Amino acid sequence: MVLVSIVPFRPRRILFLAVAFSALSVATCFANSLLVTAKKTPYDHQMARIQPVLSEPTSLHHSVLPLSLVNQWIGELRAIPYSYSMEWKTPNEIAHYSYSMEWKTPNEIAHAPTADCKGKAVALYQRMRGNGARNLRLVIGKRTPVSRCTHTWVEWTSASLTFVLDPTINWVAQAVNEIPENSYVPYYAYAGSQKYRAAAATSLYARL
């Protein structure tokens, strides 16, 4: 006869399971990445200028945007000469430049001769949202794991297919399966008033 001992879950194990289920409840999957809801991010202060843009109501006119039209917008923004936008005035600000970057609004970009990745991505985000696009994310991360500086791009899921919209580097949208492995490493993402952080420092489009 085999005796099976029925031992209740230990309190520590129960606590572990509770935390695990809680984490799963706030996890959001965008493409093949795992983004977890965050109350705040290190970029909140410098993003204050463009938060109203991110939170603008989506157009009530909901239709599937033609990829050709999205590519036209990307091309227009890509054609704007690149210029890194940074605001500093004191040695202390220079020493902490990562917290002094100024985010330009789409209106400022429209009247400026140059723009950086932040301004171009936000301008594209606003244009698409204003034309009824859903499932948009503004992503801050790195173009490659070895990139020295952070990068900003837009991610869009349409008809179950996710695209990388990078009007700083690319002239057209790139589908997930066109993205090289270990490219576009996410740190944080923003969708309307929602904020997310990457659950792990892995490629946004890591093959599962």
Tab-separated table of C-alpha atoms in Angstrom:
chain	number	residue	atom	x	y	z
A	1	MET	CA	0.000	0.000	0.000
A	2	VAL	CA	1.293	3.423	-0.937
A	3	LEU	CA	0.641	6.192	1.502
A	4	VAL	CA	0.246	9.655	0.068
A	5	SER	CA	0.772	12.481	2.450
A	6	ILE	CA	-1.570	15.406	1.906
A	7	VAL	CA	0.245	18.481	3.147
A	8	PRO	CA	-1.390	21.912	2.892
A	9	PHE	CA	0.458	24.624	0.978
A	10	ARG	CA	2.912	26.418	3.173
A	11	PRO	CA	2.109	30.088	3.793
A	12	ARG	CA	5.238	31.143	1.911
A	13	ARG	CA	4.223	29.118	-1.141
A	14	ILE	CA	0.706	30.520	-1.038
A	15	LEU	CA	2.148	34.041	-0.931
A	16	PHE	CA	4.370	33.249	-3.913
A	17	LEU	CA	1.422	31.981	-5.952
A	18	ALA	CA	-0.630	35.027	-5.037
A	19	VAL	CA	2.124	37.362	-6.221
A	20	ALA	CA	2.534	35.379	-9.442
A	21	PHE	CA	-1.157	35.540	-10.286
A	22	SER	CA	-1.206	39.227	-9.424
A	23	ALA	CA	1.688	39.899	-11.802
A	24	LEU	CA	-0.058	38.007	-14.568
A	25	SER	CA	-3.179	40.053	-14.051
A	26	VAL	CA	-1.388	43.307	-14.917
A	27	ALA	CA	0.834	41.939	-17.667
A	28	THR	CA	-0.003	43.118	-21.170
A	29	CYS	CA	1.290	41.446	-24.292
A	30	PHE	CA	2.159	43.722	-27.199
A	31	ALA	CA	3.446	41.728	-30.148
A	32	ASN	CA	5.846	39.199	-28.611
A	33	SER	CA	6.936	41.486	-25.811
A	34	LEU	CA	5.742	41.454	-22.241
A	35	LEU	CA	4.936	44.883	-20.893
A	36	VAL	CA	3.752	45.331	-17.340
A	37	THR	CA	1.573	48.217	-16.201
A	38	ALA	CA	3.616	50.859	-14.372
A	39	LYS	CA	2.456	53.723	-12.170
A	40	LYS	CA	5.442	55.854	-13.136
A	41	THR	CA	8.566	55.783	-15.286
A	42	PRO	CA	11.916	57.623	-15.192
A	43	TYR	CA	10.747	59.646	-18.209
A	44	ASP	CA	7.549	61.070	-16.684
A	45	HIS	CA	9.003	64.501	-15.924
A	46	GLN	CA	10.472	65.153	-19.350
A	47	MET	CA	7.410	63.694	-21.116
A	48	ALA	CA	5.025	66.078	-19.357
A	49	ARG	CA	5.025	68.387	-22.386
A	50	ILE	CA	3.685	65.706	-24.732
A	51	GLN	CA	1.414	63.774	-22.352
A	52	PRO	CA	-1.625	65.795	-23.505
A	53	VAL	CA	-0.862	64.632	-27.047
A	54	LEU	CA	-0.709	60.988	-25.989
A	55	SER	CA	-3.968	61.342	-24.075
A	56	GLU	CA	-5.947	63.004	-26.870
A	57	PRO	CA	-9.168	61.085	-27.606
A	58	THR	CA	-8.951	58.740	-30.551
A	59	SER	CA	-11.004	59.770	-33.533
A	60	LEU	CA	-14.522	58.341	-33.419
A	61	HIS	CA	-14.103	57.528	-37.073
A	62	HIS	CA	-12.687	54.035	-36.829
A	63	SER	CA	-11.452	52.495	-40.030
A	64	VAL	CA	-8.515	50.358	-41.003
A	65	LEU	CA	-5.803	52.747	-42.126
A	66	PRO	CA	-4.205	51.779	-45.441
A	67	LEU	CA	-0.588	50.838	-44.935
A	68	SER	CA	0.260	52.977	-47.951
A	69	LEU	CA	-1.073	56.059	-46.132
A	70	VAL	CA	0.867	55.210	-42.976
A	71	ASN	CA	4.001	54.772	-45.080
A	72	GLN	CA	3.390	58.186	-46.647
A	73	TRP	CA	3.298	59.791	-43.181
A	74	ILE	CA	6.451	57.908	-42.158
A	75	GLY	CA	8.193	59.110	-45.308
A	76	GLU	CA	7.223	62.729	-44.684
A	77	LEU	CA	8.632	62.624	-41.156
A	78	ARG	CA	11.711	60.688	-42.258
A	79	ALA	CA	12.470	63.447	-44.738
A	80	ILE	CA	12.774	66.021	-41.941
A	81	PRO	CA	16.495	66.489	-41.184
A	82	TYR	CA	17.516	64.858	-37.941
A	83	SER	CA	18.674	66.994	-35.028
A	84	TYR	CA	19.053	65.796	-31.466
A	85	SER	CA	16.904	67.975	-29.229
A	86	MET	CA	18.303	68.604	-25.760
A	87	GLU	CA	17.820	71.380	-23.262
A	88	TRP	CA	20.555	72.239	-20.770
A	89	LYS	CA	22.018	75.401	-19.338
A	90	THR	CA	24.161	74.443	-16.352
A	91	PRO	CA	27.040	72.000	-15.775
A	92	ASN	CA	24.748	70.025	-13.485
A	93	GLU	CA	22.190	69.669	-16.265
A	94	ILE	CA	24.908	68.604	-18.661
A	95	ALA	CA	26.073	65.972	-16.175
A	96	HIS	CA	22.518	64.678	-15.986
A	97	TYR	CA	21.569	65.204	-19.610
A	98	SER	CA	19.388	62.080	-19.780
A	99	TYR	CA	16.851	63.870	-17.595
A	100	SER	CA	17.044	67.159	-19.509
A	101	MET	CA	15.924	66.053	-22.954
A	102	GLU	CA	13.062	68.151	-24.269
A	103	TRP	CA	10.178	66.477	-26.017
A	104	LYS	CA	8.806	68.600	-28.853
A	105	THR	CA	5.083	68.681	-29.559
A	106	PRO	CA	3.770	67.842	-33.045
A	107	ASN	CA	2.904	71.507	-33.557
A	108	GLU	CA	6.507	72.486	-32.806
A	109	ILE	CA	7.791	69.806	-35.169
A	110	ALA	CA	5.525	71.123	-37.928
A	111	HIS	CA	7.204	74.534	-37.700
A	112	ALA	CA	10.780	73.398	-37.049
A	113	PRO	CA	13.469	72.752	-39.672
A	114	THR	CA	14.730	69.655	-37.845
A	115	ALA	CA	13.474	66.994	-35.428
A	116	ASP	CA	14.774	64.090	-33.384
A	117	CYS	CA	13.385	60.579	-32.888
A	118	LYS	CA	11.165	61.664	-29.994
A	119	GLY	CA	9.466	64.435	-31.930
A	120	LYS	CA	9.003	62.355	-35.075
A	121	ALA	CA	7.529	59.407	-33.183
A	122	VAL	CA	5.096	61.577	-31.218
A	123	ALA	CA	4.010	63.400	-34.393
A	124	LEU	CA	3.307	60.073	-36.100
A	125	TYR	CA	1.477	58.775	-33.022
A	126	GLN	CA	-0.793	61.835	-32.994
A	127	ARG	CA	-1.519	61.700	-36.725
A	128	MET	CA	-2.450	58.031	-36.610
A	129	ARG	CA	-4.540	58.360	-33.460
A	130	GLY	CA	-6.338	61.361	-34.961
A	131	ASN	CA	-7.235	59.232	-37.979
A	132	GLY	CA	-8.792	56.442	-35.936
A	133	ALA	CA	-5.853	54.061	-35.467
A	134	ARG	CA	-6.131	51.752	-32.460
A	135	ASN	CA	-3.533	49.643	-30.653
A	136	LEU	CA	-0.778	52.249	-30.824
A	137	ARG	CA	2.194	52.362	-28.448
A	138	LEU	CA	4.932	54.959	-28.136
A	139	VAL	CA	8.018	52.974	-27.172
A	140	ILE	CA	11.258	54.107	-25.554
A	141	GLY	CA	14.140	51.681	-25.730
A	142	LYS	CA	17.250	50.996	-27.768
A	143	ARG	CA	17.603	50.401	-31.472
A	144	THR	CA	20.075	47.606	-30.704
A	145	PRO	CA	21.372	46.202	-27.398
A	146	VAL	CA	24.729	47.950	-27.986
A	147	SER	CA	23.301	51.352	-28.917
A	148	ARG	CA	24.786	54.126	-26.804
A	149	CYS	CA	21.601	56.203	-26.633
A	150	THR	CA	17.939	55.438	-26.242
A	151	HIS	CA	15.595	55.572	-29.194
A	152	THR	CA	11.871	56.237	-29.651
A	153	TRP	CA	9.496	54.623	-32.132
A	154	VAL	CA	5.821	53.721	-32.570
A	155	GLU	CA	4.340	50.257	-32.516
A	156	TRP	CA	1.029	49.525	-34.233
A	157	THR	CA	-1.047	46.368	-34.282
A	158	SER	CA	-3.574	46.131	-37.112
A	159	ALA	CA	-5.449	43.069	-38.318
A	160	SER	CA	-3.415	40.850	-35.936
A	161	LEU	CA	-0.141	42.027	-37.477
A	162	THR	CA	2.245	44.284	-35.565
A	163	PHE	CA	4.385	46.898	-37.269
A	164	VAL	CA	7.405	48.918	-36.185
A	165	LEU	CA	6.957	52.522	-37.271
A	166	ASP	CA	10.299	54.287	-37.027
A	167	PRO	CA	10.175	57.607	-38.922
A	168	THR	CA	13.726	58.424	-37.842
A	169	ILE	CA	15.493	55.482	-39.471
A	170	ASN	CA	13.034	53.786	-41.834
A	171	TRP	CA	10.998	55.109	-44.759
A	172	VAL	CA	8.190	52.572	-44.395
A	173	ALA	CA	6.596	50.386	-41.737
A	174	GLN	CA	8.257	47.087	-40.918
A	175	ALA	CA	6.288	44.011	-39.954
A	176	VAL	CA	7.406	41.983	-36.948
A	177	ASN	CA	8.839	39.211	-39.082
A	178	GLU	CA	10.985	41.780	-40.899
A	179	ILE	CA	12.672	42.994	-37.723
A	180	PRO	CA	16.154	41.534	-37.152
A	181	GLU	CA	16.526	39.604	-33.936
A	182	ASN	CA	17.825	41.674	-31.007
A	183	SER	CA	16.562	44.904	-32.554
A	184	TYR	CA	14.256	47.450	-30.944
A	185	VAL	CA	14.819	46.619	-27.296
A	186	PRO	CA	11.985	48.154	-25.219
A	187	TYR	CA	12.316	49.841	-21.855
A	188	TYR	CA	8.978	51.615	-21.524
A	189	ALA	CA	5.817	52.066	-23.592
A	190	TYR	CA	2.950	54.540	-23.485
A	191	ALA	CA	-0.566	54.149	-24.826
A	192	GLY	CA	-2.856	57.076	-24.099
A	193	SER	CA	-2.673	57.650	-20.355
A	194	GLN	CA	-1.353	54.143	-19.693
A	195	LYS	CA	2.300	53.457	-18.896
A	196	TYR	CA	4.183	50.188	-19.198
A	197	ARG	CA	7.646	48.854	-18.507
A	198	ALA	CA	9.335	45.920	-20.177
A	199	ALA	CA	9.253	42.841	-17.981
A	200	ALA	CA	12.774	41.936	-19.073
A	201	ALA	CA	15.548	43.513	-21.111
A	202	THR	CA	14.965	41.288	-24.113
A	203	SER	CA	14.261	42.138	-27.724
A	204	LEU	CA	10.825	43.556	-28.295
A	205	TYR	CA	10.424	41.019	-31.053
A	206	ALA	CA	12.255	38.073	-29.513
A	207	ARG	CA	11.308	34.873	-31.312
A	208	LEU	CA	9.340	32.633	-28.939
